[in-house]
Coordinates of C-alpha atoms and ligand atoms in Angstrom, one line a residue:
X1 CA 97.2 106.8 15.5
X2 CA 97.7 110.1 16.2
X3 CA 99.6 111.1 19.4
X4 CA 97.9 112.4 21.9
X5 CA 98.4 115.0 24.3
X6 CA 98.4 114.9 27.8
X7 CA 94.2 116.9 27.5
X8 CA 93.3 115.1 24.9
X9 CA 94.0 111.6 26.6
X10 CA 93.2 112.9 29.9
X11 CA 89.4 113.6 28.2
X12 CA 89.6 110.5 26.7
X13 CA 90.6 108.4 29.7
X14 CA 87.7 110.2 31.6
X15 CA 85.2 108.2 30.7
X16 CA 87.0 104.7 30.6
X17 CA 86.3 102.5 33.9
X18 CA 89.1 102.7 36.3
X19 CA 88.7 106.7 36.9
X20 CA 86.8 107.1 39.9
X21 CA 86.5 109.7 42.8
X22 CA 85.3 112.4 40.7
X23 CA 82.5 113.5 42.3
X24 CA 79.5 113.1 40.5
X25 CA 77.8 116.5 41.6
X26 CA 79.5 120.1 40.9
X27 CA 80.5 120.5 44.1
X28 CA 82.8 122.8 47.0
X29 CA 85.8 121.0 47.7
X30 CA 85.1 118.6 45.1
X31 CA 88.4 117.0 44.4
X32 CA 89.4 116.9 40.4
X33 CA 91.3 114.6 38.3
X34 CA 94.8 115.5 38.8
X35 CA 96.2 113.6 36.0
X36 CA 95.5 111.2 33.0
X37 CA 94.9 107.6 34.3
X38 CA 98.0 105.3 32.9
X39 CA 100.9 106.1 32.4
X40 CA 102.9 104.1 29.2
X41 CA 106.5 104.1 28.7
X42 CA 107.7 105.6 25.6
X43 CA 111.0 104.8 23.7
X44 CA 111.8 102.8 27.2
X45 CA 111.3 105.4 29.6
X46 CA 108.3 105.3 32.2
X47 CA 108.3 109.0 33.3
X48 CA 105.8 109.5 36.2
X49 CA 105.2 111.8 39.2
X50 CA 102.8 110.6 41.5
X51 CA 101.7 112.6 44.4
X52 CA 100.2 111.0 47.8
X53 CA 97.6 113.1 49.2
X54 CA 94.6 113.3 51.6
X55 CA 91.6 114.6 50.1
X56 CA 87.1 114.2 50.4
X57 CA 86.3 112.1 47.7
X58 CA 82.9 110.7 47.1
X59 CA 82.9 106.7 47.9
X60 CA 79.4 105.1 46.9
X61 CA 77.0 107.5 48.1
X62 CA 79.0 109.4 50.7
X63 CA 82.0 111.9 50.8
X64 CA 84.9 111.4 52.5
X65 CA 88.6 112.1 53.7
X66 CA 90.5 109.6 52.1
X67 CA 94.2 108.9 51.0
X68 CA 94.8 108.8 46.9
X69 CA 98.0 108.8 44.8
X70 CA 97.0 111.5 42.2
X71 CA 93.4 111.6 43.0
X72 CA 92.4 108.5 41.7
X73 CA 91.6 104.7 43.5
X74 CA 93.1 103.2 42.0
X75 CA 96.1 105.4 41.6
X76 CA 97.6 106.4 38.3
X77 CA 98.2 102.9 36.2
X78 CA 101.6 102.4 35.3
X79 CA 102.5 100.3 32.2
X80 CA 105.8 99.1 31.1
X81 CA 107.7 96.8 29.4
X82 CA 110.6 94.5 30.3
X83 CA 114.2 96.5 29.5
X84 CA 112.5 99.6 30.6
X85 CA 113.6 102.1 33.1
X86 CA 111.0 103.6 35.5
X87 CA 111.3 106.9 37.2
X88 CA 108.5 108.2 39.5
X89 CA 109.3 111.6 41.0
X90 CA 106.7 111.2 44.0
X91 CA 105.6 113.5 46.1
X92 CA 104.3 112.8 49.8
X93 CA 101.5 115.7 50.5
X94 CA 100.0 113.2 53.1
X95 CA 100.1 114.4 56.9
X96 CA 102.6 111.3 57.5
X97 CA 105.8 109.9 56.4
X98 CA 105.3 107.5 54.0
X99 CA 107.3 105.5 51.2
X100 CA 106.5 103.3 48.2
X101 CA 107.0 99.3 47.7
X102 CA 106.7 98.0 44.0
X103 CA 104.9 94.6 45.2
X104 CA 106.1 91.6 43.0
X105 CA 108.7 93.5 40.7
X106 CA 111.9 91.7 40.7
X107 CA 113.8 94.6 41.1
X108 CA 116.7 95.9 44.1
X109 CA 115.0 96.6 47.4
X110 CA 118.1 99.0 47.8
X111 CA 118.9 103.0 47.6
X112 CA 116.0 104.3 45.5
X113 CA 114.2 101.3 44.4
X114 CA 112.3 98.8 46.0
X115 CA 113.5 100.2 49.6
X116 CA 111.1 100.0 52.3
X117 CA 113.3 101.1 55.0
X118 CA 113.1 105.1 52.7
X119 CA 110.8 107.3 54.8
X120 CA 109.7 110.3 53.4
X121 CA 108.1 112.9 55.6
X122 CA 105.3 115.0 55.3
X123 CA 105.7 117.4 52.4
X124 CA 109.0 116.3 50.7
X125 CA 109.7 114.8 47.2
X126 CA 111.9 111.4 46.1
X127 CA 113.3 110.2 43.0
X128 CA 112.5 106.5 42.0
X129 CA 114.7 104.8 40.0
X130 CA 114.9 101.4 38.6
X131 CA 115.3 98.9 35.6
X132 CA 112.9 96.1 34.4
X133 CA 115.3 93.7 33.6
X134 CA 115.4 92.1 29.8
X135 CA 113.9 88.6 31.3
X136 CA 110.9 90.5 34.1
X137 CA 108.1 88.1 33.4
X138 CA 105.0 89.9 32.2
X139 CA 102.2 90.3 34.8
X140 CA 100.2 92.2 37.1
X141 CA 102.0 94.1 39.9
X142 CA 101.0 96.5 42.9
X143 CA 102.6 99.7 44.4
X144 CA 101.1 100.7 48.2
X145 CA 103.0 101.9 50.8
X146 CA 105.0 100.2 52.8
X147 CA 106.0 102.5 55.5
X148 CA 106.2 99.8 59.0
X149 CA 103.9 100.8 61.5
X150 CA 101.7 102.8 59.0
X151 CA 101.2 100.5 56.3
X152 CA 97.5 99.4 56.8
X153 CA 96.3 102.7 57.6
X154 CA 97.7 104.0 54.6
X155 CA 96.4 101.6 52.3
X156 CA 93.0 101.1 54.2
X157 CA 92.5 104.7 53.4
X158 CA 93.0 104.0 49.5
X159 CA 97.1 104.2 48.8
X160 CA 97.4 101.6 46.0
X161 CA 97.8 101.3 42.2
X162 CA 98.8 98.8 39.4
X163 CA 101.7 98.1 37.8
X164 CA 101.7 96.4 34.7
X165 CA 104.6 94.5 32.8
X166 CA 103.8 93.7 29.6
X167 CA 105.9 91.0 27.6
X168 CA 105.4 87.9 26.0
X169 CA 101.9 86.7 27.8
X170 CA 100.3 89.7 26.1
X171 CA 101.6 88.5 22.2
X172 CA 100.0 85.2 22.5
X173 CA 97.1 85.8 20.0
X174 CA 94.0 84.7 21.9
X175 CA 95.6 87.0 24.5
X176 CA 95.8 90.3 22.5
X177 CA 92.2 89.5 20.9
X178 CA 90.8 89.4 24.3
X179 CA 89.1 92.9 25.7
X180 CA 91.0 93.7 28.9
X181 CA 89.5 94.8 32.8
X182 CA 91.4 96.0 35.7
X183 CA 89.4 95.0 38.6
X184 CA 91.0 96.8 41.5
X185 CA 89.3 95.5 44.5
X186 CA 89.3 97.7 47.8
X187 CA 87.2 97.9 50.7
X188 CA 86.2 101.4 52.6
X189 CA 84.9 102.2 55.8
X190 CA 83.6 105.9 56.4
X191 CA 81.7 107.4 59.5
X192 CA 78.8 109.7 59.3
X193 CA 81.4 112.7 59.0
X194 CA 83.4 111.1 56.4
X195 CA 86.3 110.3 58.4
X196 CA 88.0 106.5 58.3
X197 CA 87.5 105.0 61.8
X198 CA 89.6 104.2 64.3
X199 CA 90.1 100.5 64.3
X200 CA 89.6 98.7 67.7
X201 CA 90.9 95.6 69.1
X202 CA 88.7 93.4 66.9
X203 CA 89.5 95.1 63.8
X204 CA 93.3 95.0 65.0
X205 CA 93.2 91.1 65.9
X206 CA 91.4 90.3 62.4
X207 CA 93.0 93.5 60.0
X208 CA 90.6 96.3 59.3
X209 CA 87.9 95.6 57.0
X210 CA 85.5 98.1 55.1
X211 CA 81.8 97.2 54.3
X212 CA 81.6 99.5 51.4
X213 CA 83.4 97.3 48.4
X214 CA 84.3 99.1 45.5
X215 CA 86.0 97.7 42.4
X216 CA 88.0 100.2 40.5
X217 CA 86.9 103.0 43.6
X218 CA 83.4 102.1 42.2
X219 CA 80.5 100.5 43.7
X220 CA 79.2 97.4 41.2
X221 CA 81.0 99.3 38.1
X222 CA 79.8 97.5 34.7
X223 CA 82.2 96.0 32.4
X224 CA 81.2 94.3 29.2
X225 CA 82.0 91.1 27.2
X226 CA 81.6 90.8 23.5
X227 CA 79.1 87.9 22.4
X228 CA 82.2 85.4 21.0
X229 CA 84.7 86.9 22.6
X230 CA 87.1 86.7 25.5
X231 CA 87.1 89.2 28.5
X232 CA 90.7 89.4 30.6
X233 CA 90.7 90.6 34.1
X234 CA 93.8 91.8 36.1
X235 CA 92.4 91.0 39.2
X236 CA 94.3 92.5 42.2
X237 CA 93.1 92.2 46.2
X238 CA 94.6 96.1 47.0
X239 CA 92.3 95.8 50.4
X240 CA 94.4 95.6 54.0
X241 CA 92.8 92.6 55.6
X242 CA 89.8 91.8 53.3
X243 CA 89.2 88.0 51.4
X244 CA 87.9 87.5 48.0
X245 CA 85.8 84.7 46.8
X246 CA 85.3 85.5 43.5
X247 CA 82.8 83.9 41.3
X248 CA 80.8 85.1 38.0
X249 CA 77.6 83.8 37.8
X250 CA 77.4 81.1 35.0
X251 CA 81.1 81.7 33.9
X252 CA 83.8 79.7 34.5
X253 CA 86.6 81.7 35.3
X254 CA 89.9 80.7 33.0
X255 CA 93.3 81.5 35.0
X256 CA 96.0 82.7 32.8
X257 CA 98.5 84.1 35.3
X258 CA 99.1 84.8 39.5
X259 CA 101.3 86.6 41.4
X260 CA 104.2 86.6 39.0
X261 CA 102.8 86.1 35.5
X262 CA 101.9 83.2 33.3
X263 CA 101.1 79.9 34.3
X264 CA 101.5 77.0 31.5
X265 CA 98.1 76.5 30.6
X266 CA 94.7 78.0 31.2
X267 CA 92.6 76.5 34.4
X268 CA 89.5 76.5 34.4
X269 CA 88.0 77.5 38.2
X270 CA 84.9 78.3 39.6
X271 CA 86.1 80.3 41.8
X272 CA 88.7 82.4 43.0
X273 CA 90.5 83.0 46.3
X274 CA 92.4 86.2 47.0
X275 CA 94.1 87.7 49.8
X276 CA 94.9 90.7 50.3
X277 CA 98.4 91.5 47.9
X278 CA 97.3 88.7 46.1
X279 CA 96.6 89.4 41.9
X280 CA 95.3 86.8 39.1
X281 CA 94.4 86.6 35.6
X282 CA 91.5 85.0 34.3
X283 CA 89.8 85.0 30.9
X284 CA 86.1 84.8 30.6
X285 CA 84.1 83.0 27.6
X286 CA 81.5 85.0 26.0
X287 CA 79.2 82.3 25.3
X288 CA 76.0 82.6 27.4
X289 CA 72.7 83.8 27.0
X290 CA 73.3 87.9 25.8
X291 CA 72.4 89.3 29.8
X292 CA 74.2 91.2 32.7
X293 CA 75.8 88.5 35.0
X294 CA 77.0 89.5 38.7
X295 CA 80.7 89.3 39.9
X296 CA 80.5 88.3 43.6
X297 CA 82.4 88.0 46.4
X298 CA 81.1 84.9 48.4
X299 CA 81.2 84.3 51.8
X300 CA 84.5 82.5 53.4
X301 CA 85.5 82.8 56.9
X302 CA 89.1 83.1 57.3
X303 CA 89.2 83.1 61.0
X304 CA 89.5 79.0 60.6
X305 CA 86.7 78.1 62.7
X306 CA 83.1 78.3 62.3
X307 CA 81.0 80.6 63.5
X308 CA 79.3 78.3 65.9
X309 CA 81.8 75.7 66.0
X310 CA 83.9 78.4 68.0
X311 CA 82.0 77.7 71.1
X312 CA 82.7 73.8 71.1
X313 CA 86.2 74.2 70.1
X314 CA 87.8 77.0 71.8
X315 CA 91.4 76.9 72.7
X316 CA 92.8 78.3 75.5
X317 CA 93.4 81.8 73.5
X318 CA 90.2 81.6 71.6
X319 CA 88.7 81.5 76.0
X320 CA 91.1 84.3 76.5
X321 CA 89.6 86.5 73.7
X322 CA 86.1 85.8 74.4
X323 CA 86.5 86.3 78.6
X324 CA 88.0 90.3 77.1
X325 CA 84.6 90.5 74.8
X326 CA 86.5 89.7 71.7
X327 CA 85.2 86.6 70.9
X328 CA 84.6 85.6 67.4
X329 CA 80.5 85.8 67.7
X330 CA 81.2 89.8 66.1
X331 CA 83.6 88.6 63.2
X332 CA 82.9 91.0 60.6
X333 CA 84.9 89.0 58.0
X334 CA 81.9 86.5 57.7
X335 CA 79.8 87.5 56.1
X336 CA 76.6 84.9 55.2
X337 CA 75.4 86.2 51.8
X338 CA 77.3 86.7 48.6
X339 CA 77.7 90.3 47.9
X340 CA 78.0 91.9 44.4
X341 CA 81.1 93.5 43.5
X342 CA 80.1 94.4 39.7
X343 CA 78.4 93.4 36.4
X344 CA 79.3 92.0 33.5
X345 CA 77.2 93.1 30.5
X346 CA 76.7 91.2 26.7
X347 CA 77.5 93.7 24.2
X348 CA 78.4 93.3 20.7
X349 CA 79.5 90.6 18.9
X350 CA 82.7 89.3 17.5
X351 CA 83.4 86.1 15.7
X352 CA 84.3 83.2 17.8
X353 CA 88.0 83.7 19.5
X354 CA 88.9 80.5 21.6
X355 CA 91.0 80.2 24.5
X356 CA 94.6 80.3 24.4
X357 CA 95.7 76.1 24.6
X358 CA 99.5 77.4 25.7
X359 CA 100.5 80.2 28.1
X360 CA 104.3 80.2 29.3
X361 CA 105.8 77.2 30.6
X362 CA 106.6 77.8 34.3
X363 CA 110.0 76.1 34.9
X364 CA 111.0 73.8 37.5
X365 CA 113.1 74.9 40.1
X366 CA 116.1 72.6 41.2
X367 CA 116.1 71.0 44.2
X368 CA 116.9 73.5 47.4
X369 CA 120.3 74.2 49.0
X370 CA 118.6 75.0 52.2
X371 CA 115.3 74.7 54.5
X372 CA 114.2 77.1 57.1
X373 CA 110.9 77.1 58.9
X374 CA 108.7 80.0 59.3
X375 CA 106.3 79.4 62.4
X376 CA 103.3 82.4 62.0
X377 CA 101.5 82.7 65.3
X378 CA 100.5 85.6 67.5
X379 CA 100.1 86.1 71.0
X380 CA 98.5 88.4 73.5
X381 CA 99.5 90.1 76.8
X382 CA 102.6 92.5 77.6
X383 CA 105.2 89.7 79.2
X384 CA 108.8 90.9 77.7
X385 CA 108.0 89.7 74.2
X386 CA 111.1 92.1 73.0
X387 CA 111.2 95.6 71.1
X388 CA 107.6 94.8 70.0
X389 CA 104.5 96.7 71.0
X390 CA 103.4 98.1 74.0
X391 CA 100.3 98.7 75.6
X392 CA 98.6 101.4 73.7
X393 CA 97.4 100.7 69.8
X394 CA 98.1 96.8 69.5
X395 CA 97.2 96.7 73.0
X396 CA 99.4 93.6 73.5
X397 CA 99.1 91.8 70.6
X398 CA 101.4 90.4 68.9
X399 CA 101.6 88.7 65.6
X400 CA 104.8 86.5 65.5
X401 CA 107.3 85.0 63.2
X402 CA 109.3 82.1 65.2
X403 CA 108.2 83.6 68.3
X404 CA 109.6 87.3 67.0
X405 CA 108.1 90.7 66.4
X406 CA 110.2 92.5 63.8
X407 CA 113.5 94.0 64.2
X408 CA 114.8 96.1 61.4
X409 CA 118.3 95.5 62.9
X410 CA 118.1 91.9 62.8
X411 CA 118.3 89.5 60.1
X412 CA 116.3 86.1 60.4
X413 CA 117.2 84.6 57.0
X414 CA 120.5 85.4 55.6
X415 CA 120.5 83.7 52.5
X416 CA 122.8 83.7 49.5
X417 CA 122.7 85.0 45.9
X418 CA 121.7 82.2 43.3
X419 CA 121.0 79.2 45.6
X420 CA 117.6 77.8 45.5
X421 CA 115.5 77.4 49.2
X422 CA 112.6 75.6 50.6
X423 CA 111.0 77.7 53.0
X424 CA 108.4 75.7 55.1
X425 CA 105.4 78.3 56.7
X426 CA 103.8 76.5 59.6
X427 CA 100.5 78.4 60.5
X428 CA 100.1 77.7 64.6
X429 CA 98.0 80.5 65.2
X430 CA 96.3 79.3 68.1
X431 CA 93.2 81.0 66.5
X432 CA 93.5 79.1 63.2
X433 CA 93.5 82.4 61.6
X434 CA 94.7 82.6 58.1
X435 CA 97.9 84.6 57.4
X436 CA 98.8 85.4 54.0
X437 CA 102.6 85.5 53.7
X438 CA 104.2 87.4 51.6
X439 CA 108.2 87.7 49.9
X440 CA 110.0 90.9 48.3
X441 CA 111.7 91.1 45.4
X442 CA 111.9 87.6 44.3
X443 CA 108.9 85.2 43.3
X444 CA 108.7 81.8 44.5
X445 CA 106.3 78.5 43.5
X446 CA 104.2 76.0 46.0
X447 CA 105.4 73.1 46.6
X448 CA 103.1 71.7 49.1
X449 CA 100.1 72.2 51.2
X450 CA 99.9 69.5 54.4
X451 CA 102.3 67.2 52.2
X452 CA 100.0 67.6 49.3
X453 CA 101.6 68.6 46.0
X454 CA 100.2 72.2 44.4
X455 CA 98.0 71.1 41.6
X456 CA 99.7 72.9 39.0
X457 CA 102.9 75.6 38.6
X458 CA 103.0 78.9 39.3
X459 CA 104.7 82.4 40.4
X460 CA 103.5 83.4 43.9
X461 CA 104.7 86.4 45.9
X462 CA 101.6 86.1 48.2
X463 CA 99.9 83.0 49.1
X464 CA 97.7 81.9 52.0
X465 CA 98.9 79.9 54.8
X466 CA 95.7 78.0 56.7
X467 CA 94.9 77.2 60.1
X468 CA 97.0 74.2 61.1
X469 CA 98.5 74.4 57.7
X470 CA 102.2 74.1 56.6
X471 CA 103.1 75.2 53.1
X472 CA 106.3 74.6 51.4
X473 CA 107.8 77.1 49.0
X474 CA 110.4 76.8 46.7
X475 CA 112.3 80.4 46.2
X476 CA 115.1 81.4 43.8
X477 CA 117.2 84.4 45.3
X478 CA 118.3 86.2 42.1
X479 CA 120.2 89.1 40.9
X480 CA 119.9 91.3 43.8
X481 CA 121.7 91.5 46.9
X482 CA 120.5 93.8 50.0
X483 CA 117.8 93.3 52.5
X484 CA 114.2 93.2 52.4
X485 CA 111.7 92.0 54.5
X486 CA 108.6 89.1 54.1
X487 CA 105.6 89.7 56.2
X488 CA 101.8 88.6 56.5
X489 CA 99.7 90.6 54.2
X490 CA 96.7 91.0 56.3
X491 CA 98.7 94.9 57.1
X492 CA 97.6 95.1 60.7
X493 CA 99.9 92.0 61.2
X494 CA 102.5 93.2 59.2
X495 CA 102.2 96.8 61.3
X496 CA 101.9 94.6 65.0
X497 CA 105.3 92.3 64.4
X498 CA 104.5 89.6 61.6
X499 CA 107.2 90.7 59.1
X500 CA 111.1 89.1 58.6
X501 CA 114.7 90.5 57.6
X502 CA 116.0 88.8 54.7
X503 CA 119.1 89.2 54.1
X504 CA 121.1 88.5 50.5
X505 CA 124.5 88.5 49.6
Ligands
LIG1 CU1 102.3 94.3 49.2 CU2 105.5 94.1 51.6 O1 103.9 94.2 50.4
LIG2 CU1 105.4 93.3 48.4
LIG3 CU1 98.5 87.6 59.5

């Protein structure tokens, strides 16, 4: 295959799904494609620059003033292998400081890698730097921004883009026969002048939520399937606050990977959960009647309580929100009616490829050195709750680990390099919300859920802690000592207090 250059694939990748926010007319301020669409290391060198800007885009139907890393939702997709070295000049033209988090890489989360704690005003350029180590598992990753206070604005307005490791999952033959998707789901909100609402209390308390959903910055984009064949989507939640239920209509959905790469075997699932930070793998058959199929995102109400059970079963904060006019009744999370996402379409036809009976095995982890417990919970009011908010934007909410907003000058888990720990995340929300938590740097596995062993193994970075539930994770810390930080993944928690120093040495 010839090489190409940087026009030629930039004509090329034009017209492939993924490229979105052109606007559709000739227009004024129409904002252009600034740059081809993935980025592949060559000779083991990922080479990228990505700029953050603010710009009108058209989302669905309307133009707006949204936040893009070189002009594209998602942003520029960057591909590399394990052994690589990554270096992304990036440039912040965005209003506001801001910074960049490489979500599930195992890689430092110190000096110009995975550090949250950079800030990089308004106008000024960084140098990233890192290695994929030899070993990185191959899988689906995530960069946002992860700037505290700022970090659900910023990615409510569209910061996000994929990061893909490639490695042994994508050898296994079924694999590498299969056609692959992106599905990069994000949610938008726009007001009749194109601007991103303010959120208010309610959006605050549940994490802002968008009604427009767009996969790939498209609204119900088409993506076809081979008669025979096998269709794998990278599926990766890049909204702030917003669930996914995912189901295809008539398909089975085969899981070949979460969070952190493979999982041993294919499993088959209706459907698919997905918090926001949250990504999967699944395969789909091509073995149904030749016609388009819907991808939806069902209803599911992760507030913990029923819409009409809330009157019955209020607790004393669940009273508290309702005296202010913030009761549940106006939860725009639940929705009643599936809505469609996108389309799968029959085309072609290939000769029967069957699904893959072996993935990777995912290892057992030893039994842990250490136990902590995580208590997620928020509360409301201004009493002396520490260095937290004040009155103003959270407007006195906080969201809590052990009774803690975060501090970046403390550290609540100091833990050391190459021990093995069982961290135990008891959700008492007194709202039964649910609060996906989430773990830099390194990847951890389920143990249990209410006492109840995970059905089968798997690499998590993000997973979702119920109502009244208490998970227990099992996390190696490897390699890399410094300090990073676990937080909920719903970003308006993570921006009002629900995030943790980790400490390794
Ligand atoms: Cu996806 Cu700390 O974030
Ligand atoms: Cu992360
Ligand atoms: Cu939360």
């Amino acid at each position: 295959m010839p090489h190409l250059n940087r026009r030629q694939f930039l004509t090329l990748s034009a017209g492939a799904a993924g490229t979105v926010l052109l606007p559709r007319c000739a227009g004024n301020q129409a904002a252009t494609l600034a740059s081809p669409n993935v980025i592949t290391s060559q000779a083991g060198l990922l080479n990228v620059s990505l700029m953050a800007r603010q710009d009108r885009y058209r989302i669905g139907g309307q133009e707006g003033q949204v936040m893009s890393y070189n002009g594209q939702i998602p942003g520029t997709r960057l591909e590399a292998r394990p052994g690589d070295t990554v270096k992304i000049r990036f440039e912040n033209q965005l209003p506001q400081a801001t910074n960049l988090h490489y979500h599930g890489l195992h890689i430092p989360s110190t000096g110009n890698a995975d550090n949250i704690f950079l800030s990089i005003p308004s106008n000024e350029t960084l140098d990233y730097e890192f290695t994929i180590s030899n070993n990185h598992p191959a899988g689906t990753f995530y960069y946002h921004p992860h700037l505290h206070g700022t970090v659900a604005e910023q990615i409510f307005a569209g910061l996000g883009g994929i990061f893909v490791v490639r490695g042994s999952l994508d050898e296994i033959p079924e694999i590498q026969a299969a056609q692959e998707e992106f599905l990069f789901l994000k949610d938008f909100s726009l007001d009749a002048n194109g601007q991103i609402p303010t959120p208010g209390h309610m959006e605050l308390m549940q994490g802002r939520e968008g009604a427009t959903l767009t996969v790939n910055g498209q609204i119900n984009p088409s993506f076809s399937i081979p008669t025979g064949g096998l269709l794998r989507l990278r599926i990766v939640n890049a909204s702030a606050a917003r669930f996914y239920r995912l189901s295809l209509e008539d398909h089975p959905l085969y899981l070949i990977a979460t969070d952190g790469g493979a999982i041993t075997e294919p499993v088959e699932l209706q459907e698919l959960l997905l918090s926001p930070g949250e990504r999967a793998e699944v395969l789909v058959k091509g073995d149904r009647e030749p016609k388009q199929y819907r991808l939806l995102n069902l209803p599911y109400n992760r507030s913990g309580m029923g819409m009409m059970g809330e009157i019955g079963n209020m607790g004393s904060m669940g009273m508290m929100h309702s005296m202010n006019g913030m009761g549940r009744m106006g939860n725009a999370s639940v929705t009643q009616s599936p809505q469609l996402l996108a389309t799968l379409v029959y085309q072609d036809e290939v000769s029967p490829i069957p699904l893959p009976k072996q993935l990777i095995p995912v290892e057992a982890l030893p039994e842990p050195t250490n136990t902590r417990r995580i208590e997620l919970s928020m509360a409301m009011g201004t009493s002396g709750m520490g260095a937290g908010m004040s009155m103003g934007s959270g407007m006195g909410m906080q969201f809590l680990f052990n009774g803690k907003t975060f501090d970046m000058n403390r550290v609540d888990a100091a833990v050391k390099l190459g021990t093995v720990e069982d961290w135990e995340l008891v959700n008492s929300d007194p709202d039964r919300m649910d609060h996906p938590f989430h773990l830099h740097v390194n990847s951890f596995q389920i143990i249990s859920r209410n006492g109840q062993p995970d059905p089968y193994p798997a690499w998590k970075d993000t997973l979702i802690v119920r109502g009244n539930e208490t998970v227990r994770i099992r996390i190696p810390f490897q390699d890399f000592a410094g300090r990073t930080v676990y937080h909920c993944h719903i970003l308006d928690h993570e921006d009002l207090g629900m995030m943790g120093l980790v400490e390794m040495s």
